[in-house]
PDB file of C-alpha atoms in Angstrom:
ATOM      1  CA  GLU A   1     -19.095  19.401 -13.528  1.00 51.00           C
ATOM      2  CA  THR A   2     -15.915  19.746 -11.950  1.00 68.00           C
ATOM      3  CA  GLY A   3     -16.238  17.859  -7.968  1.00 93.00           C
ATOM      4  CA  VAL A   4     -14.851  21.053  -6.047  1.00 97.00           C
ATOM      5  CA  THR A   5     -15.761  24.476  -7.420  1.00 97.00           C
ATOM      6  CA  GLN A   6     -14.400  27.803  -5.861  1.00 97.00           C
ATOM      7  CA  THR A   7     -15.554  30.515  -6.759  1.00 97.00           C
ATOM      8  CA  PRO A   8     -14.336  33.422  -7.579  1.00 97.00           C
ATOM      9  CA  ARG A   9     -11.182  33.489  -9.173  1.00 96.00           C
ATOM     10  CA  HIS A  10     -10.172  35.730  -8.383  1.00 97.00           C
ATOM     11  CA  LEU A  11     -10.286  38.334  -6.375  1.00 97.00           C
ATOM     12  CA  VAL A  12      -8.264  41.764  -4.710  1.00 96.00           C
ATOM     13  CA  MET A  13      -9.697  43.792  -1.796  1.00 95.00           C
ATOM     14  CA  GLY A  14      -9.127  46.529   0.288  1.00 93.00           C
ATOM     15  CA  MET A  15      -7.757  46.154   3.832  1.00 92.00           C
ATOM     16  CA  THR A  16     -11.460  47.600   4.940  1.00 91.00           C
ATOM     17  CA  ASN A  17     -13.592  45.884   2.605  1.00 91.00           C
ATOM     18  CA  LYS A  18     -15.812  42.041   3.939  1.00 95.00           C
ATOM     19  CA  LYS A  19     -15.892  39.168   1.588  1.00 96.00           C
ATOM     20  CA  SER A  20     -16.425  36.212   1.158  1.00 97.00           C
ATOM     21  CA  LEU A  21     -15.079  33.032  -0.844  1.00 98.00           C
ATOM     22  CA  LYS A  22     -16.721  30.331  -1.329  1.00 98.00           C
ATOM     23  CA  CYS A  23     -16.605  26.603  -2.038  1.00 98.00           C
ATOM     24  CA  GLU A  24     -18.871  23.538  -3.264  1.00 97.00           C
ATOM     25  CA  GLN A  25     -17.882  19.892  -3.705  1.00 97.00           C
ATOM     26  CA  HIS A  26     -19.928  17.657  -5.627  1.00 94.00           C
ATOM     27  CA  LEU A  27     -18.657  14.390  -4.728  1.00 94.00           C
ATOM     28  CA  GLY A  28     -20.215  13.028  -1.748  1.00 93.00           C
ATOM     29  CA  HIS A  29     -17.107  14.049   0.189  1.00 94.00           C
ATOM     30  CA  ASN A  30     -17.475  14.166   4.121  1.00 92.00           C
ATOM     31  CA  ALA A  31     -14.506  16.840   5.136  1.00 92.00           C
ATOM     32  CA  MET A  32     -13.148  20.016   3.555  1.00 94.00           C
ATOM     33  CA  TYR A  33     -10.757  21.678   4.315  1.00 94.00           C
ATOM     34  CA  TRP A  34      -9.260  24.833   3.621  1.00 95.00           C
ATOM     35  CA  TYR A  35      -5.221  25.729   2.956  1.00 94.00           C
ATOM     36  CA  LYS A  36      -3.341  29.123   2.297  1.00 95.00           C
ATOM     37  CA  GLN A  37      -1.005  28.615  -0.748  1.00 94.00           C
ATOM     38  CA  SER A  38       1.628  31.743  -0.417  1.00 92.00           C
ATOM     39  CA  ALA A  39       4.928  31.562  -2.558  1.00 84.00           C
ATOM     40  CA  LYS A  40       7.808  29.701  -1.650  1.00 74.00           C
ATOM     41  CA  LYS A  41       6.597  28.603   0.967  1.00 80.00           C
ATOM     42  CA  PRO A  42       4.395  24.286   1.804  1.00 81.00           C
ATOM     43  CA  LEU A  43       0.710  24.175   1.828  1.00 88.00           C
ATOM     44  CA  GLU A  44      -0.491  25.185   4.658  1.00 90.00           C
ATOM     45  CA  LEU A  45      -3.460  24.150   6.742  1.00 90.00           C
ATOM     46  CA  MET A  46      -5.848  26.933   7.673  1.00 93.00           C
ATOM     47  CA  PHE A  47      -9.258  24.627   8.852  1.00 93.00           C
ATOM     48  CA  VAL A  48     -10.429  21.752   8.961  1.00 91.00           C
ATOM     49  CA  TYR A  49     -14.344  20.800   8.915  1.00 92.00           C
ATOM     50  CA  SER A  50     -15.631  16.614   9.066  1.00 88.00           C
ATOM     51  CA  LEU A  51     -19.012  16.285   8.848  1.00 83.00           C
ATOM     52  CA  GLU A  52     -19.969  19.840   9.338  1.00 82.00           C
ATOM     53  CA  GLU A  53     -17.430  20.473  12.799  1.00 83.00           C
ATOM     54  CA  ARG A  54     -14.818  22.368  12.427  1.00 83.00           C
ATOM     55  CA  VAL A  55     -11.971  19.722  14.198  1.00 80.00           C
ATOM     56  CA  GLU A  56      -9.052  21.876  13.552  1.00 77.00           C
ATOM     57  CA  ASN A  57      -7.982  25.401  13.492  1.00 77.00           C
ATOM     58  CA  ASN A  58      -4.416  26.421  12.374  1.00 76.00           C
ATOM     59  CA  SER A  59      -3.660  28.814  14.343  1.00 85.00           C
ATOM     60  CA  VAL A  60      -5.348  31.262  11.985  1.00 92.00           C
ATOM     61  CA  PRO A  61      -6.187  34.622  13.222  1.00 94.00           C
ATOM     62  CA  SER A  62      -9.913  35.434  13.719  1.00 93.00           C
ATOM     63  CA  ARG A  63      -9.813  38.114  10.469  1.00 95.00           C
ATOM     64  CA  PHE A  64     -10.335  34.483   8.476  1.00 96.00           C
ATOM     65  CA  SER A  65     -13.733  33.072   9.549  1.00 95.00           C
ATOM     66  CA  PRO A  66     -15.345  30.036   8.138  1.00 96.00           C
ATOM     67  CA  GLU A  67     -18.659  28.218   7.588  1.00 96.00           C
ATOM     68  CA  CYS A  68     -19.526  24.485   6.305  1.00 95.00           C
ATOM     69  CA  PRO A  69     -23.593  25.569   6.807  1.00 94.00           C
ATOM     70  CA  ASN A  70     -23.793  21.470   4.974  1.00 93.00           C
ATOM     71  CA  SER A  71     -21.190  19.053   3.958  1.00 91.00           C
ATOM     72  CA  SER A  72     -21.230  20.098   0.530  1.00 95.00           C
ATOM     73  CA  HIS A  73     -20.202  24.137   1.102  1.00 97.00           C
ATOM     74  CA  LEU A  74     -17.932  25.415   3.118  1.00 97.00           C
ATOM     75  CA  PHE A  75     -17.150  29.789   2.863  1.00 98.00           C
ATOM     76  CA  LEU A  76     -13.654  31.902   4.105  1.00 98.00           C
ATOM     77  CA  HIS A  77     -15.075  34.807   5.051  1.00 97.00           C
ATOM     78  CA  LEU A  78     -12.734  37.733   4.922  1.00 97.00           C
ATOM     79  CA  HIS A  79     -12.333  41.031   7.286  1.00 94.00           C
ATOM     80  CA  THR A  80      -9.290  43.600   7.414  1.00 94.00           C
ATOM     81  CA  LEU A  81      -7.464  41.583   5.991  1.00 95.00           C
ATOM     82  CA  GLN A  82      -4.099  42.464   5.303  1.00 95.00           C
ATOM     83  CA  PRO A  83      -1.164  43.050   2.436  1.00 94.00           C
ATOM     84  CA  GLU A  84       0.497  39.325   3.493  1.00 93.00           C
ATOM     85  CA  ASP A  85      -2.925  37.732   3.796  1.00 96.00           C
ATOM     86  CA  SER A  86      -2.244  37.975  -0.403  1.00 96.00           C
ATOM     87  CA  ALA A  87      -1.940  34.199  -1.475  1.00 96.00           C
ATOM     88  CA  LEU A  88      -3.773  31.316  -3.314  1.00 96.00           C
ATOM     89  CA  TYR A  89      -6.798  30.428  -1.028  1.00 97.00           C
ATOM     90  CA  LEU A  90      -7.151  25.957  -2.117  1.00 97.00           C
ATOM     91  CA  CYS A  91     -10.522  23.913  -1.326  1.00 97.00           C
ATOM     92  CA  ALA A  92      -9.888  20.640  -1.201  1.00 96.00           C
ATOM     93  CA  SER A  93     -12.916  17.728  -0.067  1.00 95.00           C
ATOM     94  CA  SER A  94     -11.965  14.025   1.466  1.00 92.00           C
ATOM     95  CA  HIS A  95     -14.012  11.675   2.242  1.00 89.00           C
ATOM     96  CA  VAL A  96     -12.641  10.928   4.824  1.00 80.00           C
ATOM     97  CA  THR A  97     -10.018  12.544   7.154  1.00 75.00           C
ATOM     98  CA  GLY A  98      -6.153  12.774   6.296  1.00 70.00           C
ATOM     99  CA  LEU A  99      -6.974  10.911   3.607  1.00 78.00           C
ATOM    100  CA  GLU A 100      -6.806  11.621   0.017  1.00 87.00           C
ATOM    101  CA  ALA A 101      -8.019  15.189  -1.190  1.00 91.00           C
ATOM    102  CA  PHE A 102      -9.067  16.795  -4.302  1.00 94.00           C
ATOM    103  CA  PHE A 103      -8.908  20.279  -4.795  1.00 96.00           C
ATOM    104  CA  GLY A 104     -11.319  23.654  -6.136  1.00 96.00           C
ATOM    105  CA  GLN A 105      -8.964  25.901  -8.240  1.00 96.00           C
ATOM    106  CA  GLY A 106      -8.922  28.554  -5.628  1.00 96.00           C
ATOM    107  CA  THR A 107      -9.558  31.508  -5.796  1.00 97.00           C
ATOM    108  CA  ARG A 108      -6.160  34.423  -6.239  1.00 96.00           C
ATOM    109  CA  LEU A 109      -6.484  37.008  -3.153  1.00 96.00           C
ATOM    110  CA  THR A 110      -4.710  40.464  -3.331  1.00 96.00           C
ATOM    111  CA  VAL A 111      -5.066  42.584  -0.748  1.00 96.00           C
ATOM    112  CA  VAL A 112      -4.251  46.150  -0.958  1.00 94.00           C
TER     113      VAL A 112
ATOM    114  CA  GLY B   1       4.480  20.561  13.316  1.00 58.00           C
ATOM    115  CA  GLN B   2       6.091  17.400  10.642  1.00 66.00           C
ATOM    116  CA  GLN B   3       8.165  18.595   8.050  1.00 77.00           C
ATOM    117  CA  LEU B   4       8.752  16.396   4.119  1.00 89.00           C
ATOM    118  CA  ASN B   5      11.340  17.319   2.939  1.00 94.00           C
ATOM    119  CA  GLN B   6      10.951  16.986  -1.578  1.00 96.00           C
ATOM    120  CA  SER B   7      13.830  17.336  -3.978  1.00 96.00           C
ATOM    121  CA  PRO B   8      14.997  19.067  -6.267  1.00 97.00           C
ATOM    122  CA  GLN B   9      13.163  21.495  -5.624  1.00 95.00           C
ATOM    123  CA  SER B  10      13.633  22.513  -9.604  1.00 96.00           C
ATOM    124  CA  MET B  11      14.743  20.592 -12.269  1.00 96.00           C
ATOM    125  CA  PHE B  12      15.091  21.882 -16.231  1.00 97.00           C
ATOM    126  CA  ILE B  13      15.282  18.282 -18.472  1.00 96.00           C
ATOM    127  CA  GLN B  14      14.948  18.216 -22.572  1.00 97.00           C
ATOM    128  CA  GLU B  15      12.230  16.161 -23.594  1.00 97.00           C
ATOM    129  CA  GLY B  16      12.124  12.334 -23.835  1.00 97.00           C
ATOM    130  CA  GLU B  17      14.035  12.253 -20.557  1.00 97.00           C
ATOM    131  CA  ASP B  18      12.816  11.078 -17.498  1.00 97.00           C
ATOM    132  CA  VAL B  19      12.333  12.573 -14.176  1.00 96.00           C
ATOM    133  CA  SER B  20      12.830  11.616 -10.517  1.00 97.00           C
ATOM    134  CA  MET B  21      11.778  13.197  -7.253  1.00 98.00           C
ATOM    135  CA  ASN B  22      11.789  12.295  -3.547  1.00 97.00           C
ATOM    136  CA  CYS B  23      10.140  13.131  -0.501  1.00 97.00           C
ATOM    137  CA  THR B  24      10.994  12.164   2.499  1.00 96.00           C
ATOM    138  CA  SER B  25      10.461  12.341   6.717  1.00 92.00           C
ATOM    139  CA  SER B  26      11.300  11.476  10.132  1.00 89.00           C
ATOM    140  CA  SER B  27       8.462   9.811  10.795  1.00 88.00           C
ATOM    141  CA  ILE B  28       6.638   7.047   9.688  1.00 90.00           C
ATOM    142  CA  PHE B  29       4.071   7.849   7.014  1.00 90.00           C
ATOM    143  CA  ASN B  30       0.790   5.909   6.916  1.00 89.00           C
ATOM    144  CA  THR B  31      -0.038   7.272   2.676  1.00 91.00           C
ATOM    145  CA  TRP B  32       1.720   8.771   0.682  1.00 94.00           C
ATOM    146  CA  LEU B  33       0.115  11.294  -1.808  1.00 95.00           C
ATOM    147  CA  TRP B  34       1.297  13.088  -5.576  1.00 97.00           C
ATOM    148  CA  TYR B  35       0.113  16.012  -6.781  1.00 97.00           C
ATOM    149  CA  LYS B  36       0.657  18.415  -9.618  1.00 97.00           C
ATOM    150  CA  GLN B  37       0.044  21.494  -9.761  1.00 96.00           C
ATOM    151  CA  ASP B  38      -0.381  23.640 -13.153  1.00 94.00           C
ATOM    152  CA  PRO B  39       0.005  27.708 -12.878  1.00 87.00           C
ATOM    153  CA  GLY B  40      -3.499  28.697 -11.747  1.00 84.00           C
ATOM    154  CA  GLU B  41      -4.586  25.767 -10.359  1.00 90.00           C
ATOM    155  CA  GLY B  42      -5.173  23.712  -7.893  1.00 94.00           C
ATOM    156  CA  PRO B  43      -3.240  20.694  -7.610  1.00 95.00           C
ATOM    157  CA  VAL B  44      -4.909  17.496  -9.248  1.00 95.00           C
ATOM    158  CA  LEU B  45      -3.671  13.673  -7.156  1.00 95.00           C
ATOM    159  CA  LEU B  46      -1.881  11.448  -9.515  1.00 96.00           C
ATOM    160  CA  ILE B  47      -0.584   8.600  -7.594  1.00 96.00           C
ATOM    161  CA  ALA B  48      -2.070   7.388  -3.697  1.00 95.00           C
ATOM    162  CA  LEU B  49       0.286   4.969  -2.113  1.00 95.00           C
ATOM    163  CA  TYR B  50      -0.533   3.582   2.069  1.00 92.00           C
ATOM    164  CA  LYS B  51       1.160   0.203   1.987  1.00 93.00           C
ATOM    165  CA  ALA B  52       5.150   0.113   2.689  1.00 94.00           C
ATOM    166  CA  GLY B  53       6.456  -1.388  -0.292  1.00 95.00           C
ATOM    167  CA  GLU B  54       3.769  -0.501  -2.643  1.00 95.00           C
ATOM    168  CA  LEU B  55       4.663   0.841  -6.469  1.00 97.00           C
ATOM    169  CA  THR B  56       1.933   2.007  -8.880  1.00 96.00           C
ATOM    170  CA  SER B  57       1.712   4.036 -11.901  1.00 96.00           C
ATOM    171  CA  ASN B  58      -0.621   5.859 -13.864  1.00 95.00           C
ATOM    172  CA  GLY B  59      -0.001   6.109 -17.018  1.00 96.00           C
ATOM    173  CA  ARG B  60       4.310   7.667 -17.507  1.00 97.00           C
ATOM    174  CA  LEU B  61       4.150   8.044 -14.009  1.00 98.00           C
ATOM    175  CA  THR B  62       5.224   5.436 -10.725  1.00 98.00           C
ATOM    176  CA  ALA B  63       5.501   6.183  -7.740  1.00 98.00           C
ATOM    177  CA  GLN B  64       6.425   4.051  -4.497  1.00 97.00           C
ATOM    178  CA  PHE B  65       5.964   3.810  -0.838  1.00 96.00           C
ATOM    179  CA  GLY B  66       8.942   3.635   0.641  1.00 95.00           C
ATOM    180  CA  THR B  67       9.911  -0.279   2.710  1.00 93.00           C
ATOM    181  CA  THR B  68      11.103   2.400   5.799  1.00 93.00           C
ATOM    182  CA  ARG B  69       7.808   4.369   5.295  1.00 92.00           C
ATOM    183  CA  LYS B  70       9.444   7.602   5.903  1.00 93.00           C
ATOM    184  CA  ASP B  71      10.124   8.250   2.057  1.00 95.00           C
ATOM    185  CA  SER B  72       8.031   7.556  -0.969  1.00 97.00           C
ATOM    186  CA  PHE B  73       9.491   8.951  -5.645  1.00 97.00           C
ATOM    187  CA  LEU B  74       7.637  10.219  -8.182  1.00 98.00           C
ATOM    188  CA  ASN B  75       9.271   9.064 -11.680  1.00 98.00           C
ATOM    189  CA  ILE B  76       8.334  10.393 -14.666  1.00 98.00           C
ATOM    190  CA  SER B  77       9.323   8.144 -18.122  1.00 97.00           C
ATOM    191  CA  ALA B  78       9.877  10.085 -21.527  1.00 97.00           C
ATOM    192  CA  SER B  79       8.317  13.760 -20.468  1.00 97.00           C
ATOM    193  CA  ILE B  80       6.818  15.773 -22.785  1.00 97.00           C
ATOM    194  CA  PRO B  81       5.983  19.171 -22.581  1.00 95.00           C
ATOM    195  CA  SER B  82       2.709  19.098 -20.748  1.00 95.00           C
ATOM    196  CA  ASP B  83       4.375  17.327 -17.695  1.00 97.00           C
ATOM    197  CA  VAL B  84       5.871  21.198 -16.318  1.00 97.00           C
ATOM    198  CA  GLY B  85       3.922  21.851 -13.487  1.00 96.00           C
ATOM    199  CA  ILE B  86       4.938  22.058 -10.049  1.00 96.00           C
ATOM    200  CA  TYR B  87       4.453  18.492  -8.698  1.00 97.00           C
ATOM    201  CA  PHE B  88       3.605  17.611  -4.415  1.00 96.00           C
ATOM    202  CA  CYS B  89       4.205  14.955  -2.492  1.00 96.00           C
ATOM    203  CA  ALA B  90       1.480  14.415   1.201  1.00 94.00           C
ATOM    204  CA  GLY B  91       0.837  12.104   3.617  1.00 89.00           C
ATOM    205  CA  GLN B  92      -0.860  11.368   7.188  1.00 86.00           C
ATOM    206  CA  TYR B  93       2.185  10.426   9.109  1.00 77.00           C
ATOM    207  CA  LYS B  94       1.189   7.911  12.119  1.00 70.00           C
ATOM    208  CA  GLY B  95      -0.051   9.845  14.915  1.00 66.00           C
ATOM    209  CA  GLY B  96       0.070  12.882  13.406  1.00 59.00           C
ATOM    210  CA  SER B  97      -3.565  13.429  13.782  1.00 62.00           C
ATOM    211  CA  GLU B  98      -6.527  13.592  10.379  1.00 64.00           C
ATOM    212  CA  LYS B  99      -3.799  15.952   7.949  1.00 74.00           C
ATOM    213  CA  LEU B 100      -2.396  16.200   5.166  1.00 83.00           C
ATOM    214  CA  VAL B 101       1.442  17.233   5.213  1.00 87.00           C
ATOM    215  CA  PHE B 102       2.556  18.634   2.259  1.00 91.00           C
ATOM    216  CA  GLY B 103       6.185  18.808   0.590  1.00 93.00           C
ATOM    217  CA  LYS B 104       7.571  22.257  -1.045  1.00 92.00           C
ATOM    218  CA  GLY B 105       7.221  21.343  -4.131  1.00 94.00           C
ATOM    219  CA  THR B 106       9.763  20.517  -7.114  1.00 96.00           C
ATOM    220  CA  LYS B 107       8.913  22.565  -9.988  1.00 96.00           C
ATOM    221  CA  LEU B 108       9.514  20.726 -13.605  1.00 97.00           C
ATOM    222  CA  THR B 109      10.260  23.187 -16.889  1.00 97.00           C
ATOM    223  CA  VAL B 110      10.568  20.671 -20.049  1.00 96.00           C
ATOM    224  CA  ASN B 111      12.147  22.395 -22.573  1.00 93.00           C
ATOM    225  CA  PRO B 112      10.768  20.881 -26.630  1.00 89.00           C
TER     226      PRO B 112
END
């Protein structure tokens, strides 16, 4: 059983669709993160949750809406996305915020 | 925001050669981490460093936390084809809240 599991692995959606990305961690960590990885750019931190409370929102557009129902699960709800939102979306968790983060395999999102 | 300068951007080497890459910053860092990312996968943590001057090994990989606390190095000895991938440095800088900053990555290609 992998430590951080993301589903789906691949997603193609239209600009008017609504979809959700799911992340689950089995490591007993208290912090969870969403990152965006685009070609030729550093990893961009989107959201940080610590003990199920959002502690950081890195100026992310409102068309991305995170949800953390408990310390093991994290969602990213997507609606009315733009083609430039196409990227690899990575979930990560850590025991304490800012320390060693363990990543999931990512969801490759394509917006058409 | 704070940025990490990671170099080189890419490397093409022959199997068996040693590899060295580094990250520098204008700020003092409390933590340095090194990750490897294979195509289509999430980054995997290789080595974590927490003290200035610390030298840590993981198999053929060795990483060091620079004594100035503004840089870190990763060395790979006797490279093999499966070392191919993108290597990222990451760190938490002093006064930088509770999040990791990532470098842009070093893409390593190993020719058999």
